[in-house]
PDB file of C-alpha atoms in Angstrom:
ATOM      1  CA  UNK P  10       0.060   0.079   0.027  1.00 94.00           C
ATOM      2  CA  UNK P  11       1.069   3.547  -0.510  1.00 96.00           C
ATOM      3  CA  UNK P  12       0.969   5.807   2.568  1.00 94.00           C
ATOM      4  CA  UNK P  13       2.151   8.816   4.214  1.00 92.00           C
ATOM      5  CA  UNK P  14       5.410   8.235   6.418  1.00 85.00           C
ATOM      6  CA  UNK P  15       6.097   9.718   9.727  1.00 84.00           C
ATOM      7  CA  UNK P  16       2.980  11.938   9.914  1.00 87.00           C
ATOM      8  CA  UNK P  17       0.296  11.883  12.974  1.00 83.00           C
ATOM      9  CA  UNK P  18      -2.558  10.808  10.942  1.00 84.00           C
ATOM     10  CA  UNK P  19      -1.393   9.084   7.787  1.00 86.00           C
ATOM     11  CA  UNK P  20      -3.691   8.489   4.678  1.00 91.00           C
ATOM     12  CA  UNK P  21      -3.516   5.578   2.388  1.00 92.00           C
ATOM     13  CA  UNK P  22      -3.953   6.436  -1.261  1.00 94.00           C
ATOM     14  CA  UNK P  23      -3.635   2.930  -2.630  1.00 94.00           C
ATOM     15  CA  UNK P  24      -3.338  -0.677  -2.192  1.00 94.00           C
ATOM     16  CA  UNK P  25      -3.157  -4.065  -3.952  1.00 93.00           C
ATOM     17  CA  UNK P  26      -1.955  -7.565  -3.461  1.00 90.00           C
ATOM     18  CA  UNK P  27      -0.851 -10.556  -5.668  1.00 90.00           C
ATOM     19  CA  UNK P  28       0.185 -14.101  -5.159  1.00 87.00           C
ATOM     20  CA  UNK P  29       3.694 -14.411  -3.866  1.00 91.00           C
ATOM     21  CA  UNK P  30       5.851 -16.428  -6.414  1.00 92.00           C
ATOM     22  CA  UNK P  31       6.646 -19.912  -5.190  1.00 90.00           C
ATOM     23  CA  UNK P  32      10.452 -19.567  -3.484  1.00 91.00           C
ATOM     24  CA  UNK P  33      10.301 -15.922  -2.834  1.00 94.00           C
ATOM     25  CA  UNK P  34       9.477 -16.554   1.195  1.00 90.00           C
ATOM     26  CA  UNK P  35      11.470 -19.239   2.799  1.00 83.00           C
ATOM     27  CA  UNK P  36      12.458 -20.101   6.479  1.00 75.00           C
ATOM     28  CA  UNK P  37      15.357 -17.611   6.730  1.00 80.00           C
ATOM     29  CA  UNK P  38      13.702 -14.737   5.293  1.00 90.00           C
ATOM     30  CA  UNK P  39      12.887 -13.858   1.704  1.00 95.00           C
ATOM     31  CA  UNK P  40      14.769 -14.257  -1.542  1.00 94.00           C
ATOM     32  CA  UNK P  41      15.444 -12.196  -4.659  1.00 94.00           C
ATOM     33  CA  UNK P  42      12.999 -13.325  -7.538  1.00 95.00           C
ATOM     34  CA  UNK P  43      12.721 -11.707 -11.186  1.00 96.00           C
ATOM     35  CA  UNK P  44       9.317 -12.696 -11.395  1.00 97.00           C
ATOM     36  CA  UNK P  45       8.297 -10.900  -8.340  1.00 97.00           C
ATOM     37  CA  UNK P  46       9.986  -7.823  -9.424  1.00 97.00           C
ATOM     38  CA  UNK P  47       8.291  -7.986 -12.943  1.00 97.00           C
ATOM     39  CA  UNK P  48       4.833  -8.183 -11.180  1.00 97.00           C
ATOM     40  CA  UNK P  49       5.529  -5.726  -8.345  1.00 97.00           C
ATOM     41  CA  UNK P  50       6.694  -2.975 -10.785  1.00 97.00           C
ATOM     42  CA  UNK P  51       3.713  -3.770 -13.438  1.00 97.00           C
ATOM     43  CA  UNK P  52       1.364  -3.224 -10.468  1.00 97.00           C
ATOM     44  CA  UNK P  53       2.875   0.011  -9.165  1.00 97.00           C
ATOM     45  CA  UNK P  54       2.520   1.430 -12.775  1.00 97.00           C
ATOM     46  CA  UNK P  55      -1.129   0.185 -12.953  1.00 96.00           C
ATOM     47  CA  UNK P  56      -1.950   1.802  -9.464  1.00 96.00           C
ATOM     48  CA  UNK P  57       0.351   5.079 -10.418  1.00 95.00           C
ATOM     49  CA  UNK P  58       2.427   4.566  -7.309  1.00 96.00           C
ATOM     50  CA  UNK P  59       5.703   6.289  -8.217  1.00 94.00           C
ATOM     51  CA  UNK P  60       7.505   6.518  -4.807  1.00 94.00           C
ATOM     52  CA  UNK P  61      10.225   3.838  -4.514  1.00 95.00           C
ATOM     53  CA  UNK P  62      10.718   4.612  -0.475  1.00 96.00           C
ATOM     54  CA  UNK P  63       9.847   1.004   0.989  1.00 96.00           C
ATOM     55  CA  UNK P  64       8.997  -0.097   4.588  1.00 94.00           C
ATOM     56  CA  UNK P  65       8.720  -3.811   5.027  1.00 95.00           C
ATOM     57  CA  UNK P  66       6.230  -5.495   7.756  1.00 93.00           C
ATOM     58  CA  UNK P  67       8.114  -8.742   8.856  1.00 91.00           C
ATOM     59  CA  UNK P  68       5.818 -11.695  10.293  1.00 85.00           C
ATOM     60  CA  UNK P  69       8.585 -14.429  11.321  1.00 84.00           C
ATOM     61  CA  UNK P  70       8.483 -16.989  14.013  1.00 80.00           C
ATOM     62  CA  UNK P  71      12.461 -16.313  14.395  1.00 85.00           C
ATOM     63  CA  UNK P  72      11.898 -12.907  15.850  1.00 87.00           C
ATOM     64  CA  UNK P  73      11.952 -13.081  19.614  1.00 85.00           C
ATOM     65  CA  UNK P  74      10.334 -10.627  22.062  1.00 85.00           C
ATOM     66  CA  UNK P  75      10.304  -9.857  25.561  1.00 86.00           C
ATOM     67  CA  UNK P  76       8.743  -7.447  28.209  1.00 86.00           C
ATOM     68  CA  UNK P  77      11.616  -6.084  29.933  1.00 90.00           C
ATOM     69  CA  UNK P  78      11.639  -3.497  32.636  1.00 91.00           C
ATOM     70  CA  UNK P  79      14.925  -1.245  33.088  1.00 92.00           C
ATOM     71  CA  UNK P  80      16.253   1.474  35.267  1.00 92.00           C
ATOM     72  CA  UNK P  81      15.093   5.171  34.708  1.00 92.00           C
ATOM     73  CA  UNK P  82      18.136   5.882  32.393  1.00 91.00           C
ATOM     74  CA  UNK P  83      18.100   8.511  29.903  1.00 90.00           C
ATOM     75  CA  UNK P  84      16.571   7.629  26.328  1.00 88.00           C
ATOM     76  CA  UNK P  85      19.527   7.821  24.516  1.00 90.00           C
ATOM     77  CA  UNK P  86      21.237   5.269  26.808  1.00 93.00           C
ATOM     78  CA  UNK P  87      18.869   2.310  26.150  1.00 92.00           C
ATOM     79  CA  UNK P  88      20.139   0.952  23.365  1.00 90.00           C
ATOM     80  CA  UNK P  89      23.484   0.471  24.791  1.00 91.00           C
ATOM     81  CA  UNK P  90      22.200  -0.810  28.145  1.00 92.00           C
ATOM     82  CA  UNK P  91      19.936  -3.284  26.335  1.00 90.00           C
ATOM     83  CA  UNK P  92      23.089  -4.773  24.323  1.00 87.00           C
ATOM     84  CA  UNK P  93      25.285  -4.630  27.250  1.00 88.00           C
ATOM     85  CA  UNK P  94      22.778  -6.915  29.151  1.00 88.00           C
ATOM     86  CA  UNK P  95      21.328  -8.715  26.438  1.00 86.00           C
ATOM     87  CA  UNK P  96      22.174 -12.190  27.736  1.00 85.00           C
ATOM     88  CA  UNK P  97      19.457 -11.446  30.656  1.00 86.00           C
ATOM     89  CA  UNK P  98      17.175 -11.150  28.036  1.00 85.00           C
ATOM     90  CA  UNK P  99      17.440 -13.544  25.198  1.00 85.00           C
ATOM     91  CA  UNK P 100      19.430 -17.040  25.813  1.00 80.00           C
ATOM     92  CA  UNK P 101      20.772 -16.883  22.151  1.00 77.00           C
ATOM     93  CA  UNK P 102      23.892 -15.848  20.480  1.00 81.00           C
ATOM     94  CA  UNK P 103      22.999 -12.168  19.693  1.00 80.00           C
ATOM     95  CA  UNK P 104      26.160 -11.507  17.705  1.00 84.00           C
ATOM     96  CA  UNK P 105      23.587 -13.073  15.050  1.00 89.00           C
ATOM     97  CA  UNK P 106      20.882 -10.609  16.079  1.00 90.00           C
ATOM     98  CA  UNK P 107      19.931  -6.981  15.946  1.00 88.00           C
ATOM     99  CA  UNK P 108      18.057  -5.640  19.218  1.00 89.00           C
ATOM    100  CA  UNK P 109      15.298  -3.174  18.860  1.00 90.00           C
ATOM    101  CA  UNK P 110      12.693  -2.021  21.261  1.00 91.00           C
ATOM    102  CA  UNK P 111       9.523  -0.148  21.953  1.00 88.00           C
ATOM    103  CA  UNK P 112       9.328   2.351  24.785  1.00 88.00           C
ATOM    104  CA  UNK P 113       6.009   1.498  26.873  1.00 84.00           C
ATOM    105  CA  UNK P 114       6.507   4.339  29.338  1.00 84.00           C
ATOM    106  CA  UNK P 115       7.122   4.647  32.939  1.00 87.00           C
ATOM    107  CA  UNK P 116       5.709   2.159  35.927  1.00 86.00           C
ATOM    108  CA  UNK P 117       6.006   1.704  39.392  1.00 85.00           C
ATOM    109  CA  UNK P 118       7.599  -1.501  40.676  1.00 82.00           C
ATOM    110  CA  UNK P 119       7.941  -2.175  44.398  1.00 80.00           C
ATOM    111  CA  UNK P 120       7.841   1.762  44.647  1.00 85.00           C
ATOM    112  CA  UNK P 121      10.625   2.090  42.324  1.00 89.00           C
ATOM    113  CA  UNK P 122      10.126   3.784  38.938  1.00 91.00           C
ATOM    114  CA  UNK P 123      11.280   1.769  35.982  1.00 92.00           C
ATOM    115  CA  UNK P 124      11.026   1.953  32.282  1.00 91.00           C
ATOM    116  CA  UNK P 125       8.809  -0.495  30.436  1.00 89.00           C
ATOM    117  CA  UNK P 126      10.090  -1.793  27.181  1.00 91.00           C
ATOM    118  CA  UNK P 127       9.080  -4.355  24.569  1.00 88.00           C
ATOM    119  CA  UNK P 128      12.466  -5.642  23.093  1.00 91.00           C
ATOM    120  CA  UNK P 129      12.768  -7.534  19.835  1.00 90.00           C
ATOM    121  CA  UNK P 130      15.528  -9.819  18.905  1.00 90.00           C
ATOM    122  CA  UNK P 131      15.735  -9.849  14.933  1.00 92.00           C
ATOM    123  CA  UNK P 132      17.899 -12.380  13.203  1.00 92.00           C
ATOM    124  CA  UNK P 133      20.636 -10.570  11.175  1.00 92.00           C
ATOM    125  CA  UNK P 134      20.237 -12.797   8.114  1.00 93.00           C
ATOM    126  CA  UNK P 135      16.354 -11.750   8.208  1.00 94.00           C
ATOM    127  CA  UNK P 136      17.071  -8.190   7.827  1.00 94.00           C
ATOM    128  CA  UNK P 137      19.599  -8.800   5.133  1.00 95.00           C
ATOM    129  CA  UNK P 138      17.293 -10.838   3.195  1.00 95.00           C
ATOM    130  CA  UNK P 139      14.649  -7.968   2.939  1.00 96.00           C
ATOM    131  CA  UNK P 140      17.625  -5.569   2.007  1.00 96.00           C
ATOM    132  CA  UNK P 141      18.651  -7.748  -0.714  1.00 96.00           C
ATOM    133  CA  UNK P 142      15.030  -8.091  -1.944  1.00 96.00           C
ATOM    134  CA  UNK P 143      14.415  -4.216  -1.905  1.00 97.00           C
ATOM    135  CA  UNK P 144      17.856  -3.833  -3.896  1.00 97.00           C
ATOM    136  CA  UNK P 145      16.702  -6.216  -6.623  1.00 96.00           C
ATOM    137  CA  UNK P 146      13.538  -4.449  -6.929  1.00 97.00           C
ATOM    138  CA  UNK P 147      14.903  -0.990  -7.267  1.00 96.00           C
ATOM    139  CA  UNK P 148      13.179   0.095  -3.914  1.00 97.00           C
ATOM    140  CA  UNK P 149      14.818   2.420  -1.265  1.00 96.00           C
ATOM    141  CA  UNK P 150      14.412   0.285   2.109  1.00 96.00           C
ATOM    142  CA  UNK P 151      13.520   3.111   4.621  1.00 94.00           C
ATOM    143  CA  UNK P 152      12.488   0.621   7.537  1.00 92.00           C
ATOM    144  CA  UNK P 153      11.620  -2.862   8.724  1.00 92.00           C
ATOM    145  CA  UNK P 154       8.713  -3.337  11.114  1.00 91.00           C
ATOM    146  CA  UNK P 155       7.515  -6.196  12.886  1.00 90.00           C
ATOM    147  CA  UNK P 156       3.907  -7.491  12.446  1.00 90.00           C
ATOM    148  CA  UNK P 157       3.293  -7.630  16.141  1.00 88.00           C
ATOM    149  CA  UNK P 158       4.299  -3.815  16.739  1.00 88.00           C
ATOM    150  CA  UNK P 159       2.315  -2.813  13.457  1.00 89.00           C
ATOM    151  CA  UNK P 160      -0.760  -4.508  15.276  1.00 91.00           C
ATOM    152  CA  UNK P 161      -0.104  -2.346  18.173  1.00 89.00           C
ATOM    153  CA  UNK P 162       0.115   0.830  16.504  1.00 86.00           C
ATOM    154  CA  UNK P 163      -3.222   0.404  14.540  1.00 86.00           C
ATOM    155  CA  UNK P 164      -4.950  -0.962  17.793  1.00 89.00           C
ATOM    156  CA  UNK P 165      -3.539   2.099  19.968  1.00 85.00           C
ATOM    157  CA  UNK P 166      -4.577   4.271  17.487  1.00 83.00           C
ATOM    158  CA  UNK P 167      -8.075   3.014  17.331  1.00 85.00           C
ATOM    159  CA  UNK P 168      -8.899   2.093  20.703  1.00 85.00           C
ATOM    160  CA  UNK P 169      -7.085   4.647  22.877  1.00 81.00           C
ATOM    161  CA  UNK P 170      -7.103   3.509  26.395  1.00 84.00           C
ATOM    162  CA  UNK P 171      -9.911   0.961  26.380  1.00 88.00           C
ATOM    163  CA  UNK P 172      -9.329  -2.542  26.807  1.00 93.00           C
ATOM    164  CA  UNK P 173      -9.195  -4.054  23.292  1.00 92.00           C
ATOM    165  CA  UNK P 174      -8.014  -7.480  21.548  1.00 94.00           C
ATOM    166  CA  UNK P 175      -6.814  -8.255  18.052  1.00 92.00           C
ATOM    167  CA  UNK P 176      -6.661 -11.806  16.463  1.00 92.00           C
ATOM    168  CA  UNK P 177      -4.513 -12.014  13.341  1.00 90.00           C
ATOM    169  CA  UNK P 178      -4.906 -15.319  11.456  1.00 85.00           C
ATOM    170  CA  UNK P 179      -2.414 -16.409   9.357  1.00 84.00           C
ATOM    171  CA  UNK P 180      -2.152 -19.694   7.277  1.00 82.00           C
ATOM    172  CA  UNK P 181      -0.371 -21.614  10.287  1.00 83.00           C
ATOM    173  CA  UNK P 182      -0.388 -19.341  13.081  1.00 85.00           C
ATOM    174  CA  UNK P 183      -2.691 -16.699  14.872  1.00 89.00           C
ATOM    175  CA  UNK P 184      -1.325 -13.465  16.638  1.00 91.00           C
ATOM    176  CA  UNK P 185      -3.330 -12.618  19.629  1.00 94.00           C
ATOM    177  CA  UNK P 186      -2.927  -8.877  21.377  1.00 93.00           C
ATOM    178  CA  UNK P 187      -4.471  -7.842  24.167  1.00 94.00           C
ATOM    179  CA  UNK P 188      -4.133  -3.758  24.884  1.00 91.00           C
ATOM    180  CA  UNK P 189      -5.318  -1.926  28.268  1.00 90.00           C
ATOM    181  CA  UNK P 190      -4.427   1.975  28.843  1.00 86.00           C
ATOM    182  CA  UNK P 191      -2.394   2.072  25.526  1.00 84.00           C
ATOM    183  CA  UNK P 192      -0.207  -0.640  26.602  1.00 84.00           C
ATOM    184  CA  UNK P 193       0.197  -4.121  25.552  1.00 85.00           C
ATOM    185  CA  UNK P 194      -0.649  -6.420  28.430  1.00 86.00           C
ATOM    186  CA  UNK P 195      -0.283  -9.822  26.145  1.00 88.00           C
ATOM    187  CA  UNK P 196       0.715 -10.844  22.871  1.00 87.00           C
ATOM    188  CA  UNK P 197       1.342 -14.373  22.045  1.00 87.00           C
ATOM    189  CA  UNK P 198       1.240 -16.475  18.811  1.00 86.00           C
ATOM    190  CA  UNK P 199      -0.748 -19.691  18.993  1.00 87.00           C
ATOM    191  CA  UNK P 200       0.536 -22.108  16.008  1.00 85.00           C
ATOM    192  CA  UNK P 201      -2.707 -22.730  14.484  1.00 87.00           C
ATOM    193  CA  UNK P 202      -4.384 -20.882  11.988  1.00 86.00           C
ATOM    194  CA  UNK P 203      -6.312 -20.433   9.055  1.00 84.00           C
ATOM    195  CA  UNK P 204      -4.683 -22.986   6.816  1.00 85.00           C
ATOM    196  CA  UNK P 205      -6.673 -25.936   7.796  1.00 86.00           C
ATOM    197  CA  UNK P 206      -9.976 -24.318   6.665  1.00 84.00           C
ATOM    198  CA  UNK P 207      -8.323 -23.135   3.405  1.00 83.00           C
ATOM    199  CA  UNK P 208      -7.250 -26.600   2.775  1.00 85.00           C
ATOM    200  CA  UNK P 209     -10.949 -27.967   3.426  1.00 85.00           C
ATOM    201  CA  UNK P 210     -12.224 -25.638   0.785  1.00 81.00           C
ATOM    202  CA  UNK P 211      -9.501 -26.353  -1.659  1.00 82.00           C
ATOM    203  CA  UNK P 212      -9.666 -30.308  -1.245  1.00 84.00           C
ATOM    204  CA  UNK P 213     -13.677 -30.044  -1.635  1.00 82.00           C
ATOM    205  CA  UNK P 214     -13.368 -30.454  -5.466  1.00 79.00           C
ATOM    206  CA  UNK P 215     -15.140 -27.074  -6.027  1.00 77.00           C
ATOM    207  CA  UNK P 216     -12.118 -25.404  -6.986  1.00 75.00           C
ATOM    208  CA  UNK P 217      -8.954 -26.323  -9.004  1.00 76.00           C
ATOM    209  CA  UNK P 218      -5.506 -25.490  -7.979  1.00 74.00           C
ATOM    210  CA  UNK P 219      -5.563 -22.779 -10.312  1.00 75.00           C
ATOM    211  CA  UNK P 220      -8.481 -20.930  -8.855  1.00 77.00           C
ATOM    212  CA  UNK P 221      -6.551 -20.874  -5.498  1.00 76.00           C
ATOM    213  CA  UNK P 222      -7.043 -16.890  -5.637  1.00 77.00           C
ATOM    214  CA  UNK P 223     -10.952 -17.358  -6.516  1.00 76.00           C
ATOM    215  CA  UNK P 224     -11.321 -19.534  -3.433  1.00 74.00           C
ATOM    216  CA  UNK P 225      -9.499 -17.293  -0.982  1.00 75.00           C
ATOM    217  CA  UNK P 226     -11.610 -14.387  -2.357  1.00 77.00           C
ATOM    218  CA  UNK P 227     -14.701 -16.233  -1.367  1.00 72.00           C
ATOM    219  CA  UNK P 228     -13.401 -16.988   2.031  1.00 71.00           C
ATOM    220  CA  UNK P 229     -12.615 -13.413   2.615  1.00 73.00           C
ATOM    221  CA  UNK P 230     -15.739 -11.890   1.725  1.00 76.00           C
ATOM    222  CA  UNK P 231     -18.056 -14.611   2.829  1.00 71.00           C
ATOM    223  CA  UNK P 232     -19.576 -15.008   6.441  1.00 68.00           C
ATOM    224  CA  UNK P 233     -18.044 -18.435   6.894  1.00 61.00           C
ATOM    225  CA  UNK P 234     -19.174 -19.011  10.378  1.00 60.00           C
ATOM    226  CA  UNK P 235     -22.478 -18.159   9.627  1.00 58.00           C
ATOM    227  CA  UNK P 236     -24.086 -21.770  10.017  1.00 53.00           C
ATOM    228  CA  UNK P 237     -27.493 -20.371   9.507  1.00 61.00           C
ATOM    229  CA  UNK P 238     -26.530 -19.351   5.697  1.00 58.00           C
ATOM    230  CA  UNK P 239     -27.705 -22.410   4.060  1.00 58.00           C
ATOM    231  CA  UNK P 240     -27.192 -23.064   0.812  1.00 60.00           C
ATOM    232  CA  UNK P 241     -29.334 -25.083  -1.889  1.00 58.00           C
ATOM    233  CA  UNK P 242     -26.335 -27.367  -2.522  1.00 63.00           C
ATOM    234  CA  UNK P 243     -25.461 -29.859  -0.036  1.00 72.00           C
ATOM    235  CA  UNK P 244     -21.818 -29.927  -0.823  1.00 71.00           C
ATOM    236  CA  UNK P 245     -21.423 -26.060  -0.191  1.00 73.00           C
ATOM    237  CA  UNK P 246     -23.200 -26.745   3.192  1.00 77.00           C
ATOM    238  CA  UNK P 247     -20.865 -29.886   4.129  1.00 81.00           C
ATOM    239  CA  UNK P 248     -17.525 -27.730   3.114  1.00 81.00           C
ATOM    240  CA  UNK P 249     -19.174 -24.838   5.305  1.00 80.00           C
ATOM    241  CA  UNK P 250     -19.428 -26.861   8.260  1.00 84.00           C
ATOM    242  CA  UNK P 251     -16.111 -28.568   8.017  1.00 86.00           C
ATOM    243  CA  UNK P 252     -14.472 -25.156   7.630  1.00 82.00           C
ATOM    244  CA  UNK P 253     -16.385 -23.670  10.936  1.00 83.00           C
ATOM    245  CA  UNK P 254     -15.065 -26.914  13.094  1.00 87.00           C
ATOM    246  CA  UNK P 255     -11.624 -26.159  11.763  1.00 85.00           C
ATOM    247  CA  UNK P 256     -11.713 -22.648  12.932  1.00 82.00           C
ATOM    248  CA  UNK P 257     -13.631 -23.786  16.195  1.00 83.00           C
TER     249      UNK P 257
END
């Protein structure tokens, strides 16, 4: 999508999606692809998007996150403090990771004021893969964000200080985020997602493999959980019932 960057109330100007070519997304990140570049630039032209400044939102199970309490040190010293004390937060070789954080503000803990941070450990090779993909597509990479942080930013803007829960369904995982008083009180990934319901629809015989985008459009635009929405075709009712059970 095309949006304003670093403004208080960003506006979305255009958006589009397309099927990612096979092999672009892998365990260690993303891979360069001439097919991906060609499709992307064709659709950028179609939607009259001229900017090449890009921000990627990364969804990866390899990004670790922790809620951390630190002393009331100055903002400009936080990064050095985290790097120095990184072994206390993440039991991995952090020479292979980059540490970033979100400042959650000041909290009182046992009558002592502390800074509350959400700290993320991002694999260096994951970052490098996105840098290489951007370069291969002639894009200027301005930043990377983690999907969990992006969800928080949207929820915080939309709900203010209210209690709110977001459930983000992906193929093989579901991210649950609960915020209260403008702060994340819980963010967990459950390794069960939309994939099983998706497979039920594709294995039903109603669609061929070439019709995968059509099947996904139907799943995204139809109230799949409305079991009272009976269809004259028994096969559709059976598929709906199985999909509901998978999501349940």
